[in-house]
GROMACS .gro file of C-alpha atoms in nm:
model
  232
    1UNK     CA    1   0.348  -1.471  -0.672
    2UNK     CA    2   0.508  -1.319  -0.388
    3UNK     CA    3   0.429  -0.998  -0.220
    4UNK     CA    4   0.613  -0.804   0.049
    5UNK     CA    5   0.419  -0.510   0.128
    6UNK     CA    6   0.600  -0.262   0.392
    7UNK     CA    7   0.477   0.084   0.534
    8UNK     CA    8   0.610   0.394   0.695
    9UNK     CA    9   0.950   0.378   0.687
   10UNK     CA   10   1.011   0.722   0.843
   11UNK     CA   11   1.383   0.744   0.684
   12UNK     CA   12   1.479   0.466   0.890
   13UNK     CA   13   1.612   0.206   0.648
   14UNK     CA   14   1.607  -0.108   0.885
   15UNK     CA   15   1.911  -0.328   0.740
   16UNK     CA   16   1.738  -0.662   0.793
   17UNK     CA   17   1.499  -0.554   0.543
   18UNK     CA   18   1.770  -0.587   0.308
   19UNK     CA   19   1.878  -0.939   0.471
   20UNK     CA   20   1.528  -1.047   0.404
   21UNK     CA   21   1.501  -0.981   0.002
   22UNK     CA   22   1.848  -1.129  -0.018
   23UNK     CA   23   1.711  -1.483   0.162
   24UNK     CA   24   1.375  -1.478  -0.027
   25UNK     CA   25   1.239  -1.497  -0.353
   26UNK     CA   26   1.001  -1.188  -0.384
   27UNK     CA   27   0.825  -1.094  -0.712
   28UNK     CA   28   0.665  -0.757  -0.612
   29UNK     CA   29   0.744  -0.503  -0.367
   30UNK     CA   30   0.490  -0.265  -0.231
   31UNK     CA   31   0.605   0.025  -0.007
   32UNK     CA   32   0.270   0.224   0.094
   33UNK     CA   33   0.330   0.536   0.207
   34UNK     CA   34   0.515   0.745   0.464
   35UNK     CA   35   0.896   0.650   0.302
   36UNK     CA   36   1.068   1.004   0.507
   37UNK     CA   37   0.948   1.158   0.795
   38UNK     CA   38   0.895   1.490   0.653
   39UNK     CA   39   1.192   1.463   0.494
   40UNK     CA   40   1.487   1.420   0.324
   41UNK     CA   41   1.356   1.325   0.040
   42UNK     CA   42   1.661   1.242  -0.117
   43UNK     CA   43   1.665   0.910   0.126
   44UNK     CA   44   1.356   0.799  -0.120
   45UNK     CA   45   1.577   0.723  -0.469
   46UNK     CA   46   1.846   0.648  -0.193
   47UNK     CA   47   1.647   0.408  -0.002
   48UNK     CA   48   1.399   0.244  -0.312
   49UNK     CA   49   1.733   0.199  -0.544
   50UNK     CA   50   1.893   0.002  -0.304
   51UNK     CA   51   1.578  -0.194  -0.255
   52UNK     CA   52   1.603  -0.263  -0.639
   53UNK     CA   53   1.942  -0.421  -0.560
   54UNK     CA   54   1.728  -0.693  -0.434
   55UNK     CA   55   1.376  -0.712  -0.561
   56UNK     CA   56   1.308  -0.602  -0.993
   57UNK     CA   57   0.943  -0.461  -0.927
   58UNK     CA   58   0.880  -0.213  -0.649
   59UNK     CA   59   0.553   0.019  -0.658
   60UNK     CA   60   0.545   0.286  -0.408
   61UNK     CA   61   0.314   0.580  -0.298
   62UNK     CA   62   0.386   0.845  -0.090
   63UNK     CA   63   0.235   0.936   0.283
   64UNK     CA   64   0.121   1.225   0.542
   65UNK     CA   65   0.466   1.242   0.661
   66UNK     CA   66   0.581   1.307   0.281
   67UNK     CA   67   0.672   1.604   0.204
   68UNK     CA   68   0.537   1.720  -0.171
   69UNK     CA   69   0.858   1.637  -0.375
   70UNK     CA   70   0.871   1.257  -0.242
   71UNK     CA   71   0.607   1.175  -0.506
   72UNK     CA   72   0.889   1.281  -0.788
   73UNK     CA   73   1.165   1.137  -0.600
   74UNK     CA   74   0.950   0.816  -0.663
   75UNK     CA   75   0.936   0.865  -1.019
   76UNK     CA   76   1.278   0.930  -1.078
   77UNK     CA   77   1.347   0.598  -0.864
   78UNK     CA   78   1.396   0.259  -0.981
   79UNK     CA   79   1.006   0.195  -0.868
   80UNK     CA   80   0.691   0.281  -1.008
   81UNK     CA   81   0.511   0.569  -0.817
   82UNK     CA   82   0.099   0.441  -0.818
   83UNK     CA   83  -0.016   0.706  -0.639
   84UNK     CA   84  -0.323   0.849  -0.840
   85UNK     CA   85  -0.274   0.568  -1.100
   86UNK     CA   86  -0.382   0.242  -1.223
   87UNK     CA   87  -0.052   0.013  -1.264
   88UNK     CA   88  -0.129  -0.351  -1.436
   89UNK     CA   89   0.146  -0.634  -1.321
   90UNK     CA   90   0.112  -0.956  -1.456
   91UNK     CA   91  -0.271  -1.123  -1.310
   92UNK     CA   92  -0.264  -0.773  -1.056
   93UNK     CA   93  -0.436  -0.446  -1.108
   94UNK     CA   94  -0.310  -0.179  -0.889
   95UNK     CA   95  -0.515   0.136  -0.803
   96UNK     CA   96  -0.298   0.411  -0.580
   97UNK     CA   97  -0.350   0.637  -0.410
   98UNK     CA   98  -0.111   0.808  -0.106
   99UNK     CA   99  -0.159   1.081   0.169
  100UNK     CA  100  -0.397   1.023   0.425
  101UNK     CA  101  -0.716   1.195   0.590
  102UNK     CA  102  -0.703   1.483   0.823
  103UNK     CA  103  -0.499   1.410   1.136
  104UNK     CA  104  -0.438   1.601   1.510
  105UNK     CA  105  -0.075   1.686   1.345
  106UNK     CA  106  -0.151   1.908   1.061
  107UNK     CA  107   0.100   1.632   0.829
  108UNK     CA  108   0.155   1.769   0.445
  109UNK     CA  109   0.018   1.470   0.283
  110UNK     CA  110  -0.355   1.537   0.452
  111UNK     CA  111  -0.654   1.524   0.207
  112UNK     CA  112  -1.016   1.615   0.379
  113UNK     CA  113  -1.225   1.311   0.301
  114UNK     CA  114  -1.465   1.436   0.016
  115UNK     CA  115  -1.131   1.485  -0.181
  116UNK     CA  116  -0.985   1.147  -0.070
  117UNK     CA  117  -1.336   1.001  -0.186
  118UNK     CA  118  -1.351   1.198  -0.530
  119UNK     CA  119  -0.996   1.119  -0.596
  120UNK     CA  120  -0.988   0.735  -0.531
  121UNK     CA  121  -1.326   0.706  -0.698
  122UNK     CA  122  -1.182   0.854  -1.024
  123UNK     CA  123  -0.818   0.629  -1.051
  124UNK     CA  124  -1.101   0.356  -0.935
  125UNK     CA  125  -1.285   0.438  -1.264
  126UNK     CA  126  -1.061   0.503  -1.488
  127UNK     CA  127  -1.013   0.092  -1.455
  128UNK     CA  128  -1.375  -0.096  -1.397
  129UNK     CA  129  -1.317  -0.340  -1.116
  130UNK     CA  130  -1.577  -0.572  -1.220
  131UNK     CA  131  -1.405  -0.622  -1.618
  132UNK     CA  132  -1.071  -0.681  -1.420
  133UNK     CA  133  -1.235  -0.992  -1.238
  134UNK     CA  134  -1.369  -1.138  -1.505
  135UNK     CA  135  -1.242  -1.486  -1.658
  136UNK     CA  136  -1.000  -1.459  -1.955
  137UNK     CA  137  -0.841  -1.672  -2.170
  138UNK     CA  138  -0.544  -1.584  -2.052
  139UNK     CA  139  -0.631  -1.566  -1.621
  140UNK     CA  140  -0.915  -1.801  -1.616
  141UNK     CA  141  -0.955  -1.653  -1.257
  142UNK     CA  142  -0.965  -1.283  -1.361
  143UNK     CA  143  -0.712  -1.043  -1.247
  144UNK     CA  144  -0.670  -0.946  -0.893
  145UNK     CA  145  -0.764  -0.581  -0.835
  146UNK     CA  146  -0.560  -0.453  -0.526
  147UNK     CA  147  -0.631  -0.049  -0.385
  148UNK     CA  148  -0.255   0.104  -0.206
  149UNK     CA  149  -0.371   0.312  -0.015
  150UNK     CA  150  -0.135   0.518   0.296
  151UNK     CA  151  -0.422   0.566   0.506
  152UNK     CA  152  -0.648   0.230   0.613
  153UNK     CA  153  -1.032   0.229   0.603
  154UNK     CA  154  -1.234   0.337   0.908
  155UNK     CA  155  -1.326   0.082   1.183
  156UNK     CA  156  -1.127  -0.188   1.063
  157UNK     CA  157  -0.866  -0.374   1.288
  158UNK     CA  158  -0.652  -0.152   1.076
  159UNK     CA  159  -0.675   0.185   1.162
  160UNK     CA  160  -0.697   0.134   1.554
  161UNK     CA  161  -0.466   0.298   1.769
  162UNK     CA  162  -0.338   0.212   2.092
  163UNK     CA  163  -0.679   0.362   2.290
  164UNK     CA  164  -0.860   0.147   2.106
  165UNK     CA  165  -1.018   0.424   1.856
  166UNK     CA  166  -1.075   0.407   1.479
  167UNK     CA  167  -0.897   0.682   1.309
  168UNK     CA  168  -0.877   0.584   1.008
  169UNK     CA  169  -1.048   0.682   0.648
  170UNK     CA  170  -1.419   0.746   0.615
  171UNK     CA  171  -1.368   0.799   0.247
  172UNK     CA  172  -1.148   0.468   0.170
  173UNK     CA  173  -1.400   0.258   0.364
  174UNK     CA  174  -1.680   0.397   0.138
  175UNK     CA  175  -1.472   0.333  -0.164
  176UNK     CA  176  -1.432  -0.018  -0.072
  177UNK     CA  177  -1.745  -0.071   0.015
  178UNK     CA  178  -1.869   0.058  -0.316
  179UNK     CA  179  -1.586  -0.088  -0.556
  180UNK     CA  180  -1.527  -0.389  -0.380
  181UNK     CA  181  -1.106  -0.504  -0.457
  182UNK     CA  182  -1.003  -0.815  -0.369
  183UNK     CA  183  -0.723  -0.638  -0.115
  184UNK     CA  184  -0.700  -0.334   0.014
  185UNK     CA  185  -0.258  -0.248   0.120
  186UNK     CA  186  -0.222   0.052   0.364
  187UNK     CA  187  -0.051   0.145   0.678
  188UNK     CA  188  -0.075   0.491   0.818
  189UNK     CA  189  -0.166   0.337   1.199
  190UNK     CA  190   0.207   0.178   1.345
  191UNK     CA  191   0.068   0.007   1.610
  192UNK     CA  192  -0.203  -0.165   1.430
  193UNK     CA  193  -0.018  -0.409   1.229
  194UNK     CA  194  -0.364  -0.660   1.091
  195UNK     CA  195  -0.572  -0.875   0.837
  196UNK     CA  196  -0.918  -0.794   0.838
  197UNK     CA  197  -1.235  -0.832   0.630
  198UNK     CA  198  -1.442  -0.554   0.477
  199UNK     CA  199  -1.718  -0.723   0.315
  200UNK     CA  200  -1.503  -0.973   0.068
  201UNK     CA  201  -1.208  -0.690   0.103
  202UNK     CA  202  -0.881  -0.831   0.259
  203UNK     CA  203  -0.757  -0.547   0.426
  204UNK     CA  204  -0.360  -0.531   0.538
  205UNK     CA  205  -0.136  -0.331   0.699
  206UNK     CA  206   0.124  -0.437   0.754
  207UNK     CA  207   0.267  -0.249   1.006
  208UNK     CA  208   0.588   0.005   1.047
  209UNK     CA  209   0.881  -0.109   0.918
  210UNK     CA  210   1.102   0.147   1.125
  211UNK     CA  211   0.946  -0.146   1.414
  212UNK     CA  212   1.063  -0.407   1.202
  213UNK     CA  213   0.735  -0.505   1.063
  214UNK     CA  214   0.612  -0.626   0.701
  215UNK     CA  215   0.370  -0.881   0.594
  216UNK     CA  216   0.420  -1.144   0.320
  217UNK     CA  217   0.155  -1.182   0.085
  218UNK     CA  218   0.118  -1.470  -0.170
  219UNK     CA  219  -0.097  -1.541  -0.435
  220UNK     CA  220  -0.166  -1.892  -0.551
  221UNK     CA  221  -0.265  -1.986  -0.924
  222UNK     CA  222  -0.588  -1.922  -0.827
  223UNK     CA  223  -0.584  -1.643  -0.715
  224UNK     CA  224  -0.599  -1.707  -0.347
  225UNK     CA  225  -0.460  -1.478  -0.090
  226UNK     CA  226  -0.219  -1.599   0.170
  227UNK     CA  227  -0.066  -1.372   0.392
  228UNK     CA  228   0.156  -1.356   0.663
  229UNK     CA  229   0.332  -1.122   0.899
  230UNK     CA  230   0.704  -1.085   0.884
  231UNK     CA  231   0.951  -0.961   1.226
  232UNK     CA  232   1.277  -0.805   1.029
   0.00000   0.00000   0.00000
């Protein structure tokens, strides 16, 4: 299966992007977070239908920069909105969750991190990881459970900005150090576009699309990740 997971759009469409899903087969599309920059949110069911033009399956979630109505605007799109959810797609289990912890720019989408935490751990729980990775007869290597989250974990090469200081989530590294997916998606952090390892997490962002950045991710029939980094 083939995975394109893009972040933080910022309203900026990018027409390459569309160039790209044109030229190559993708199964899944994964837009986490960040889709306007505060706005309008009528560019999201602008912007994700003509993404559908392209690719059937698109699961989104919505950002800091999001205003409050871009989580509807999802819904009434052609993609699935994940955010607070659980979302099954074919050998993939999707937990969501958008927004992002506090920042220096008082953003609308800003949870403090005992509500990221409590929030995550329930759409976590609604869904037990450990029953998802276990050998069927139908995935004889389980079912893949992925978190989409905006914001990336804390002191990961994902959440570093350009100082070289960890901003990111206290709250989502907890979570995935307690629940333990396969893959963690986020984005949140433009300039720190990465694959990195939390314990046996894979965790990607895949950088700002608005910079022409995405990241290709490909799972094999056994349930191998493969990723790489895309320039648009």
């Amino acid at each position: 299966m083939n995975i394109l997971a893009i972040s933080d759009v910022h309203g900026n469409e990018n027409n390459k992007l569309y160039s790209y899903l044109n030229d190559n087969k993708i199964d899944l599309l994964i837009v986490s977070g960040d889709i306007t920059n505060f706005g309008p949110v009528d560019f999201v069911e602008y912007f994700i239908n003509k993404l559908s033009e392209y690719v059937t399956e698109i699961f989104a979630i919505p950002g800091n920069c999001d205003p409050d109505d871009v989580e509807r605007n999802i819904i009434d799109s052609n993609a699935v909105c994940i955010h607070n959810t659980v979302i099954e797609y074919e050998n993939l289990v999707l937990y969501g969750f958008g927004g992002s912890n506090p920042t220096p720019f008082d953003t609308p989408g800003e949870f403090d991190e005992d509500t990221l935490y409590k929030s995550i751990k329930s759409v976590l729980e609604s869904k037990n990881i450990d029953s998802v990775k276990e050998s069927t007869d139908e995935f004889p290597y389980g079912k893949i459970p992925i978190l989409v989250t905006h914001a990336p974990p804390k002191n990961t090469e994902a959440d570093k900005i350009a100082d070289g200081s960890h901003v990111g989530s206290e709250a989502i590294r907890r979570i995935i150090e307690e629940y333990k997916p396969s893959l963690n998606i986020c984005g949140h952090i433009h300039e720190a576009m990465s694959m990195d390892m939390l314990d046996d997490t894979v965790i990607i962002n895949p950088g700002m699309l608005e910079g022409g950045h995405g990241c290709l991710i490909e799972v094999d029939k056994n349930n191998n990740i493969i990723a790489n980094f895309i320039k648009l």
